[in-house]
Amino acid sequence: MLRGKHILVGVTGGIAAYKVCYLVRELRKAGADVKVVMTEAATRFVSPLTFSALSGHDVASDLWTHQQSTSSDIGTQHIDLAYWADLFVIAPASANTIAKLTYGLSDNLLTIVALASRCPLVLAPTMDADMYINPVTQANVAKLRERGCFIVPAEEGEHASGLRGPGRLPETEAIIRFIVGVLDKSTQDLRGKKLLITAGPTYERIDPVRFVGNRSSGKMGFALATAAALRGAAVTLITGPAHLETPRNVTRVDVESAAQMHKAVGIHAKEADAIIMAAAVADYRPRAPARSKIKKGRDTESLMLALQKTPDILQSLGQKKARGQILVGFALETEHALRNAREKLRRKNLDLIVLNSLADKGAGFAADTNLVTIIDRKGNAEKLPLMSKFDVANEVLNRLGKLL
Ligand code: C5P
């Protein structure tokens, strides 16, 4: 898996930097071509000379010295490194660098390359336990994970300070295993394909301040977008109100209602090689939304809300499906699940339908995991074990890739 791969190793300032010498050596032994970029603080812990001897390449750390050496590559070193890498692993990733990456700060070569890179980004957060468990660090790490960065779980144990707790850099073998897993999930099998993915709930206006909505978090659709982008697809993500970070290398279109989603899908559908409707689109909307806030009437004990059907976006896509275009739908059924899902696949002219059941523990709206059955046009149903939504996304994409 590592043979011939271009692995860029980013080293930030921390005692654990010495362990990354072994990481560079082992990556090379496994056949990877390794380059190292360091922050200024990292060079206080381990000399660039060490990394240059271990990697067999010059070590980049200073943004300016290299730029002055020749005139032809002025201003392009960061882009060259970013494009060179098949994978960028930052280990140890300090609290400072994690915070910079979260907000897009780029005041040194390492963070500039991270910002410019499109390859998988792997971070090994490593710091003293108190810094690690600080809510600020945890929130930053969570944001980066939502955007599709891969986070190597830190180890617990004793730190150089004598403190005990999480935040230690895992052993070299564990990091290499993690890197191999990421490379495995980012094969470029969808390169050149255009994917349109919908996610999240829709909000249907009752009046200017109230709406009819549902509990969809958008996590499944966002996981699909993250996974597809990693596999090289050009992804457009049309999402209802979801409080999630936009995945890396994904074009996001925000909408609110079923009608807005219908319109946005209509604009992007024609050029899509595949469309995955993971959004929980409202089936009904208030027939006559009030122009101003509905007041509480003194004598009004009950209020009737007349609802009207929304257009079935997926069904209309199925009716005018272009040749070769692949359509994937989701279904959430509480009774006769398989039979209903198969019927839905036929009625909406889909190629695949992903069935998830609310009854199963760990499946459904806000969870990070999902338990699904994938059904194809022939009616074959494959029940997958409980797995993360990211892994479910890859299972769906594996099947979709075969149909494209
Ligand atoms: O018929 P049902 O709503 O259960 O079908 C679910 C599938 O249809 C999902 O893929 C969902 O995104 C899509 N859908 C749609 N437009 C609607 C309702 C559902 O595209 N108005």
Short mmCIF file of C-alpha atoms and ligand atoms in Angstrom, two decimals:
data_model
loop_
_atom_site.label_atom_id
_atom_site.label_comp_id
_atom_site.label_asym_id
_atom_site.label_seq_id
_atom_site.Cartn_x
_atom_site.Cartn_y
_atom_site.Cartn_z
CA MET A 1 0.00 0.00 0.00
CA LEU A 2 2.83 2.43 0.79
CA ARG A 3 5.11 1.45 -2.08
CA GLY A 4 5.76 4.43 -4.34
CA LYS A 5 3.37 6.64 -2.36
CA HIS A 6 4.39 10.26 -1.73
CA ILE A 7 4.03 10.84 1.99
CA LEU A 8 4.57 14.34 3.32
CA VAL A 9 5.33 14.40 7.03
CA GLY A 10 4.67 17.65 8.90
CA VAL A 11 6.44 18.01 12.22
CA THR A 12 5.39 20.64 14.77
CA GLY A 13 7.04 21.60 18.05
CA GLY A 14 6.81 19.02 20.82
CA ILE A 15 8.93 16.50 22.69
CA ALA A 16 7.31 13.71 20.67
CA ALA A 17 9.01 15.04 17.51
CA TYR A 18 11.85 12.58 18.14
CA LYS A 19 9.44 9.66 17.69
CA VAL A 20 8.65 10.91 14.19
CA CYS A 21 12.24 10.13 13.15
CA TYR A 22 11.25 6.47 13.45
CA LEU A 23 8.03 7.12 11.56
CA VAL A 24 9.97 8.61 8.62
CA ARG A 25 12.40 5.71 8.65
CA GLU A 26 9.66 3.06 8.72
CA LEU A 27 7.62 4.77 5.99
CA ARG A 28 10.68 4.73 3.76
CA LYS A 29 11.43 1.12 4.62
CA ALA A 30 7.87 0.29 3.50
CA GLY A 31 8.66 1.80 0.11
CA ALA A 32 7.20 5.29 0.43
CA ASP A 33 8.88 8.41 -0.85
CA VAL A 34 8.94 10.72 2.18
CA LYS A 35 9.45 14.46 2.45
CA VAL A 36 9.43 16.42 5.68
CA VAL A 37 8.22 19.92 6.43
CA MET A 38 8.84 21.38 9.89
CA THR A 39 7.68 24.37 11.88
CA GLU A 40 10.34 26.61 13.39
CA ALA A 41 9.46 25.26 16.85
CA ALA A 42 9.96 21.67 15.66
CA THR A 43 13.52 22.48 14.61
CA ARG A 44 14.24 23.30 18.29
CA PHE A 45 13.47 19.68 19.20
CA VAL A 46 15.00 17.76 16.30
CA SER A 47 17.47 19.09 13.76
CA PRO A 48 16.29 19.30 10.14
CA LEU A 49 19.55 17.52 9.31
CA THR A 50 18.25 14.38 11.05
CA PHE A 51 15.06 14.38 9.02
CA SER A 52 16.87 15.15 5.80
CA ALA A 53 19.22 12.18 6.35
CA LEU A 54 16.29 9.89 7.20
CA SER A 55 14.05 11.01 4.33
CA GLY A 56 16.75 11.46 1.70
CA HIS A 57 15.32 14.87 0.78
CA ASP A 58 15.99 18.46 1.80
CA VAL A 59 13.78 19.47 4.70
CA ALA A 60 11.52 22.43 4.20
CA SER A 61 10.86 24.66 7.15
CA ASP A 62 11.56 28.27 6.34
CA LEU A 63 9.21 29.99 4.00
CA TRP A 64 11.79 32.57 2.94
CA THR A 65 15.26 31.10 2.53
CA HIS A 66 14.27 28.70 -0.20
CA GLN A 67 12.31 31.37 -2.03
CA GLN A 68 15.42 33.52 -2.37
CA SER A 69 17.69 30.78 -3.66
CA THR A 70 16.37 30.62 -7.20
CA SER A 71 14.14 32.89 -9.16
CA SER A 72 12.16 30.22 -11.02
CA ASP A 73 10.37 28.64 -8.07
CA ILE A 74 9.62 31.81 -6.13
CA GLY A 75 6.30 31.47 -4.40
CA THR A 76 5.59 27.94 -5.57
CA GLN A 77 7.34 25.73 -3.01
CA HIS A 78 4.18 25.28 -0.95
CA ILE A 79 2.09 24.45 -4.00
CA ASP A 80 4.72 22.00 -5.29
CA LEU A 81 4.79 20.17 -1.95
CA ALA A 82 1.00 20.18 -1.66
CA TYR A 83 0.58 18.68 -5.14
CA TRP A 84 3.44 16.25 -4.67
CA ALA A 85 1.85 14.57 -1.64
CA ASP A 86 -0.53 11.61 -1.85
CA LEU A 87 -1.04 12.01 1.87
CA PHE A 88 -0.01 14.66 4.39
CA VAL A 89 0.48 13.47 7.98
CA ILE A 90 1.14 16.02 10.72
CA ALA A 91 2.75 14.35 13.72
CA PRO A 92 3.05 15.54 16.36
CA ALA A 93 0.25 18.02 15.68
CA SER A 94 0.51 20.69 18.38
CA ALA A 95 -2.47 22.55 19.88
CA ASN A 96 -1.20 25.68 18.16
CA THR A 97 -1.02 24.13 14.69
CA ILE A 98 -4.43 22.46 15.17
CA ALA A 99 -5.93 25.85 16.05
CA LYS A 100 -4.29 27.43 13.00
CA LEU A 101 -5.60 24.70 10.70
CA THR A 102 -9.10 25.10 12.13
CA TYR A 103 -9.19 28.77 11.21
CA GLY A 104 -7.10 28.66 8.05
CA LEU A 105 -4.15 30.60 9.46
CA SER A 106 -1.06 30.05 7.38
CA ASP A 107 1.94 31.88 8.80
CA ASN A 108 4.53 29.18 8.16
CA LEU A 109 5.33 26.70 5.41
CA LEU A 110 3.64 23.74 7.13
CA THR A 111 0.26 25.45 7.55
CA ILE A 112 0.42 26.96 4.04
CA VAL A 113 0.99 23.52 2.54
CA ALA A 114 -1.89 22.11 4.63
CA LEU A 115 -4.18 24.85 3.36
CA ALA A 116 -3.14 24.31 -0.26
CA SER A 117 -3.25 20.52 -0.23
CA ARG A 118 -6.14 18.47 -1.59
CA CYS A 119 -4.79 15.09 -0.50
CA PRO A 120 -5.94 13.31 2.69
CA LEU A 121 -4.77 15.16 5.78
CA VAL A 122 -3.91 13.04 8.81
CA LEU A 123 -3.37 14.69 12.19
CA ALA A 124 -1.91 13.17 15.33
CA PRO A 125 -2.90 15.63 18.09
CA THR A 126 -0.11 15.45 20.64
CA MET A 127 0.23 17.62 23.72
CA ASP A 128 0.07 17.64 27.48
CA ALA A 129 -3.12 16.09 28.86
CA ASP A 130 -4.58 19.38 30.12
CA MET A 131 -4.09 21.06 26.76
CA TYR A 132 -5.57 18.03 25.02
CA ILE A 133 -8.76 17.85 27.08
CA ASN A 134 -9.28 21.62 26.96
CA PRO A 135 -12.67 22.21 25.28
CA VAL A 136 -11.03 24.63 22.82
CA THR A 137 -8.69 21.91 21.52
CA GLN A 138 -11.47 19.33 21.48
CA ALA A 139 -13.77 21.69 19.53
CA ASN A 140 -11.01 22.44 17.00
CA VAL A 141 -10.30 18.74 16.50
CA ALA A 142 -14.03 18.04 16.08
CA LYS A 143 -14.30 20.75 13.41
CA LEU A 144 -11.34 19.38 11.49
CA ARG A 145 -12.78 15.87 11.68
CA GLU A 146 -16.13 17.10 10.31
CA ARG A 147 -14.29 18.69 7.40
CA GLY A 148 -12.80 15.32 6.57
CA CYS A 149 -9.38 15.43 8.25
CA PHE A 150 -8.36 12.09 9.74
CA ILE A 151 -7.51 12.19 13.42
CA VAL A 152 -5.17 9.56 14.86
CA PRO A 153 -6.54 8.80 18.34
CA ALA A 154 -4.05 10.01 20.95
CA GLU A 155 -2.76 7.57 23.53
CA GLU A 156 -3.21 7.84 27.26
CA GLY A 157 -0.29 7.61 29.60
CA GLU A 158 2.51 9.55 31.21
CA HIS A 159 3.70 12.77 29.59
CA ALA A 160 7.15 14.32 29.67
CA SER A 161 5.77 16.81 32.23
CA GLY A 162 4.91 13.95 34.58
CA LEU A 163 1.15 14.48 34.02
CA ARG A 164 -0.91 11.44 33.16
CA GLY A 165 -3.76 11.47 30.65
CA PRO A 166 -4.55 11.53 26.94
CA GLY A 167 -2.48 13.39 24.36
CA ARG A 168 0.49 11.11 23.77
CA LEU A 169 1.68 10.33 20.25
CA PRO A 170 0.85 6.70 19.38
CA GLU A 171 3.62 4.27 18.51
CA THR A 172 5.02 4.28 14.97
CA GLU A 173 3.30 1.03 13.94
CA ALA A 174 -0.10 2.38 15.02
CA ILE A 175 0.38 5.56 12.98
CA ILE A 176 1.50 3.59 9.93
CA ARG A 177 -1.53 1.28 10.22
CA PHE A 178 -3.73 4.36 10.40
CA ILE A 179 -2.07 5.89 7.30
CA VAL A 180 -2.52 2.68 5.33
CA GLY A 181 -6.21 2.65 6.29
CA VAL A 182 -6.63 6.23 5.04
CA LEU A 183 -4.84 5.49 1.74
CA ASP A 184 -7.14 2.52 1.31
CA LYS A 185 -10.20 4.77 1.69
CA SER A 186 -8.92 7.41 -0.71
CA THR A 187 -8.29 5.44 -3.87
CA GLN A 188 -9.06 7.78 -6.74
CA ASP A 189 -11.69 5.52 -8.34
CA LEU A 190 -14.24 8.34 -8.72
CA ARG A 191 -11.86 10.81 -10.39
CA GLY A 192 -13.53 12.59 -13.28
CA LYS A 193 -17.04 11.79 -11.97
CA LYS A 194 -19.51 14.47 -10.95
CA LEU A 195 -21.61 13.62 -7.91
CA LEU A 196 -24.61 15.52 -6.63
CA ILE A 197 -25.45 14.75 -3.01
CA THR A 198 -28.27 16.13 -0.86
CA ALA A 199 -28.26 16.19 2.92
CA GLY A 200 -30.03 17.40 6.02
CA PRO A 201 -33.63 18.22 6.83
CA THR A 202 -35.82 20.82 5.18
CA TYR A 203 -37.61 23.56 7.05
CA GLU A 204 -41.11 24.42 5.83
CA ARG A 205 -42.34 27.82 6.89
CA ILE A 206 -45.42 28.21 9.08
CA ASP A 207 -44.79 31.94 9.57
CA PRO A 208 -41.61 34.10 9.59
CA VAL A 209 -40.36 32.54 12.85
CA ARG A 210 -41.74 28.98 12.87
CA PHE A 211 -41.32 25.96 10.67
CA VAL A 212 -42.16 22.30 10.26
CA GLY A 213 -38.95 20.28 10.24
CA ASN A 214 -37.47 16.92 11.14
CA ARG A 215 -34.58 15.52 13.17
CA SER A 216 -32.15 14.85 10.32
CA SER A 217 -28.65 16.00 11.31
CA GLY A 218 -27.18 15.84 7.79
CA LYS A 219 -24.36 13.55 8.99
CA MET A 220 -25.04 10.76 6.47
CA GLY A 221 -25.10 13.11 3.46
CA PHE A 222 -22.02 14.99 4.67
CA ALA A 223 -20.19 11.68 5.19
CA LEU A 224 -21.06 10.71 1.61
CA ALA A 225 -19.72 14.04 0.33
CA THR A 226 -16.50 13.69 2.36
CA ALA A 227 -15.90 10.13 1.16
CA ALA A 228 -16.70 10.88 -2.49
CA ALA A 229 -14.38 13.91 -2.55
CA LEU A 230 -11.58 11.82 -1.04
CA ARG A 231 -12.07 9.30 -3.83
CA GLY A 232 -11.54 12.04 -6.39
CA ALA A 233 -15.12 12.92 -7.38
CA ALA A 234 -16.21 16.50 -8.04
CA VAL A 235 -18.89 16.85 -5.39
CA THR A 236 -21.74 19.32 -5.07
CA LEU A 237 -23.53 19.08 -1.74
CA ILE A 238 -26.99 20.61 -1.50
CA THR A 239 -27.97 20.79 2.13
CA GLY A 240 -30.91 21.87 4.21
CA PRO A 241 -30.21 23.51 7.59
CA ALA A 242 -27.41 21.34 9.03
CA HIS A 243 -24.92 22.52 11.60
CA LEU A 244 -21.90 20.80 10.13
CA GLU A 245 -18.60 21.99 8.66
CA THR A 246 -18.25 21.87 4.88
CA PRO A 247 -16.06 18.88 3.93
CA ARG A 248 -12.75 19.63 2.18
CA ASN A 249 -12.92 19.93 -1.62
CA VAL A 250 -16.72 19.97 -1.66
CA THR A 251 -18.93 22.67 -3.20
CA ARG A 252 -21.77 23.44 -0.81
CA VAL A 253 -25.16 24.92 -1.67
CA ASP A 254 -27.38 25.87 1.29
CA VAL A 255 -31.15 25.69 1.01
CA GLU A 256 -33.99 25.75 3.50
CA SER A 257 -37.21 24.29 2.10
CA ALA A 258 -38.16 21.34 -0.11
CA ALA A 259 -39.05 23.80 -2.87
CA GLN A 260 -35.60 25.43 -2.68
CA MET A 261 -33.92 22.04 -2.68
CA HIS A 262 -35.99 21.00 -5.69
CA LYS A 263 -34.84 24.11 -7.56
CA ALA A 264 -31.17 23.72 -6.59
CA VAL A 265 -31.17 20.02 -7.54
CA GLY A 266 -32.76 20.94 -10.87
CA ILE A 267 -29.88 23.31 -11.64
CA HIS A 268 -27.15 20.75 -10.87
CA ALA A 269 -28.79 17.45 -11.85
CA LYS A 270 -28.20 17.49 -15.59
CA GLU A 271 -24.44 17.37 -15.45
CA ALA A 272 -24.24 14.84 -12.60
CA ASP A 273 -23.03 11.31 -13.30
CA ALA A 274 -24.72 10.20 -10.09
CA ILE A 275 -27.18 11.73 -7.64
CA ILE A 276 -27.53 10.58 -4.06
CA MET A 277 -30.59 11.91 -2.24
CA ALA A 278 -29.70 11.52 1.42
CA ALA A 279 -31.74 14.54 2.48
CA ALA A 280 -34.81 14.04 4.65
CA VAL A 281 -37.05 16.17 2.47
CA ALA A 282 -40.39 17.16 3.98
CA ASP A 283 -43.30 15.39 2.33
CA TYR A 284 -45.74 18.14 3.32
CA ARG A 285 -45.48 21.87 3.86
CA PRO A 286 -47.92 24.41 5.33
CA ARG A 287 -50.31 25.29 2.53
CA ALA A 288 -50.45 29.01 3.27
CA PRO A 289 -47.50 30.26 5.34
CA ALA A 290 -48.49 33.41 7.28
CA ARG A 291 -46.77 36.65 6.30
CA SER A 292 -46.46 37.80 9.89
CA LYS A 293 -46.05 35.93 13.15
CA ILE A 294 -49.18 34.04 14.14
CA LYS A 295 -50.37 35.52 17.44
CA LYS A 296 -51.57 33.45 20.34
CA GLY A 297 -55.31 34.03 20.44
CA ARG A 298 -56.87 34.49 23.85
CA ASP A 299 -59.67 32.05 23.09
CA THR A 300 -57.90 29.85 20.57
CA GLU A 301 -57.35 26.52 22.27
CA SER A 302 -56.41 24.60 19.14
CA LEU A 303 -55.01 25.65 15.80
CA MET A 304 -55.33 23.84 12.49
CA LEU A 305 -52.43 23.81 10.09
CA ALA A 306 -53.37 22.83 6.56
CA LEU A 307 -50.56 20.95 4.80
CA GLN A 308 -49.88 20.41 1.15
CA LYS A 309 -47.68 17.81 -0.56
CA THR A 310 -44.21 18.89 -1.66
CA PRO A 311 -42.78 17.75 -5.00
CA ASP A 312 -40.98 14.40 -4.75
CA ILE A 313 -37.56 15.48 -6.01
CA LEU A 314 -36.19 11.99 -6.40
CA GLN A 315 -39.22 10.69 -8.23
CA SER A 316 -39.06 13.53 -10.75
CA LEU A 317 -35.33 12.84 -11.24
CA GLY A 318 -36.20 9.18 -11.86
CA GLN A 319 -38.76 10.13 -14.49
CA LYS A 320 -36.32 12.13 -16.59
CA LYS A 321 -33.16 10.17 -15.81
CA ALA A 322 -30.45 10.70 -18.39
CA ARG A 323 -28.83 7.63 -19.95
CA GLY A 324 -26.20 6.19 -17.66
CA GLN A 325 -27.04 8.50 -14.78
CA ILE A 326 -27.15 6.68 -11.45
CA LEU A 327 -29.79 7.54 -8.85
CA VAL A 328 -29.51 6.57 -5.21
CA GLY A 329 -32.24 7.11 -2.65
CA PHE A 330 -32.58 6.61 1.08
CA ALA A 331 -35.53 5.10 2.85
CA LEU A 332 -36.54 5.13 6.46
CA GLU A 333 -39.33 2.68 7.11
CA THR A 334 -40.95 1.51 10.31
CA GLU A 335 -43.04 -1.37 8.91
CA HIS A 336 -42.51 -3.88 6.09
CA ALA A 337 -39.20 -2.15 5.57
CA LEU A 338 -37.70 -4.34 2.84
CA ARG A 339 -40.88 -4.63 0.84
CA ASN A 340 -41.54 -0.89 0.99
CA ALA A 341 -37.96 -0.02 0.11
CA ARG A 342 -38.00 -2.33 -2.94
CA GLU A 343 -41.30 -0.84 -4.03
CA LYS A 344 -39.86 2.67 -3.61
CA LEU A 345 -36.81 1.80 -5.70
CA ARG A 346 -39.10 0.68 -8.54
CA ARG A 347 -41.55 3.56 -8.27
CA LYS A 348 -38.80 6.20 -8.21
CA ASN A 349 -36.74 4.42 -10.90
CA LEU A 350 -33.63 4.20 -8.69
CA ASP A 351 -30.46 2.16 -9.10
CA LEU A 352 -29.82 1.72 -5.38
CA ILE A 353 -31.78 2.38 -2.25
CA VAL A 354 -30.26 2.56 1.22
CA LEU A 355 -32.66 1.41 3.90
CA ASN A 356 -32.18 2.43 7.48
CA SER A 357 -34.44 1.65 10.33
CA LEU A 358 -35.11 3.87 13.31
CA ALA A 359 -35.77 0.78 15.41
CA ASP A 360 -32.11 -0.26 15.37
CA LYS A 361 -29.83 1.01 18.08
CA GLY A 362 -27.01 3.18 16.72
CA ALA A 363 -28.89 3.94 13.51
CA GLY A 364 -30.74 7.04 12.49
CA PHE A 365 -30.62 10.77 12.68
CA ALA A 366 -28.08 12.23 15.05
CA ALA A 367 -25.87 9.16 15.48
CA ASP A 368 -22.36 8.85 14.05
CA THR A 369 -23.07 5.24 13.19
CA ASN A 370 -25.65 3.65 10.96
CA LEU A 371 -27.11 0.22 10.30
CA VAL A 372 -28.28 -0.09 6.71
CA THR A 373 -29.42 -2.50 4.06
CA ILE A 374 -28.45 -1.66 0.48
CA ILE A 375 -30.88 -2.83 -2.20
CA ASP A 376 -30.18 -2.88 -5.93
CA ARG A 377 -32.41 -2.93 -9.02
CA LYS A 378 -32.49 -6.71 -9.13
CA GLY A 379 -33.93 -6.65 -5.64
CA ASN A 380 -30.80 -8.01 -3.98
CA ALA A 381 -30.63 -6.78 -0.39
CA GLU A 382 -27.41 -6.68 1.57
CA LYS A 383 -27.56 -5.96 5.27
CA LEU A 384 -24.35 -4.35 6.54
CA PRO A 385 -23.16 -4.49 10.14
CA LEU A 386 -23.28 -1.40 12.37
CA MET A 387 -20.53 0.96 11.21
CA SER A 388 -19.62 4.65 11.12
CA LYS A 389 -21.53 6.81 8.67
CA PHE A 390 -18.22 7.40 6.86
CA ASP A 391 -17.80 3.65 6.37
CA VAL A 392 -21.43 3.31 5.28
CA ALA A 393 -20.74 6.09 2.77
CA ASN A 394 -17.83 4.14 1.34
CA GLU A 395 -19.95 0.98 1.08
CA VAL A 396 -22.56 2.94 -0.90
CA LEU A 397 -19.83 4.46 -3.11
CA ASN A 398 -18.26 1.03 -3.74
CA ARG A 399 -21.55 -0.15 -5.24
CA LEU A 400 -22.19 3.11 -7.04
CA GLY A 401 -18.67 3.04 -8.52
CA LYS A 402 -19.41 -0.33 -10.11
CA LEU A 403 -22.57 1.02 -11.75
CA LEU A 404 -20.92 4.17 -13.14
O1 C5P B 1 -40.83 8.40 -0.25
P1 C5P B 1 -39.81 8.73 0.77
O2 C5P B 1 -39.89 10.13 1.26
O3 C5P B 1 -39.76 7.76 1.93
O4 C5P B 1 -38.42 8.55 -0.02
C1 C5P B 1 -37.21 8.88 0.53
C2 C5P B 1 -36.25 9.26 -0.55
O5 C5P B 1 -36.87 10.20 -1.43
C3 C5P B 1 -35.03 9.95 -0.02
O6 C5P B 1 -33.93 9.63 -0.84
C4 C5P B 1 -35.40 11.42 -0.12
O7 C5P B 1 -34.25 12.24 -0.23
C5 C5P B 1 -36.26 11.47 -1.35
N1 C5P B 1 -37.33 12.48 -1.31
C6 C5P B 1 -37.38 13.48 -2.26
N2 C5P B 1 -38.39 14.42 -2.26
C7 C5P B 1 -39.35 14.37 -1.35
C8 C5P B 1 -39.36 13.34 -0.40
C9 C5P B 1 -38.33 12.41 -0.39
O8 C5P B 1 -36.49 13.55 -3.11
N3 C5P B 1 -40.32 15.28 -1.37
#
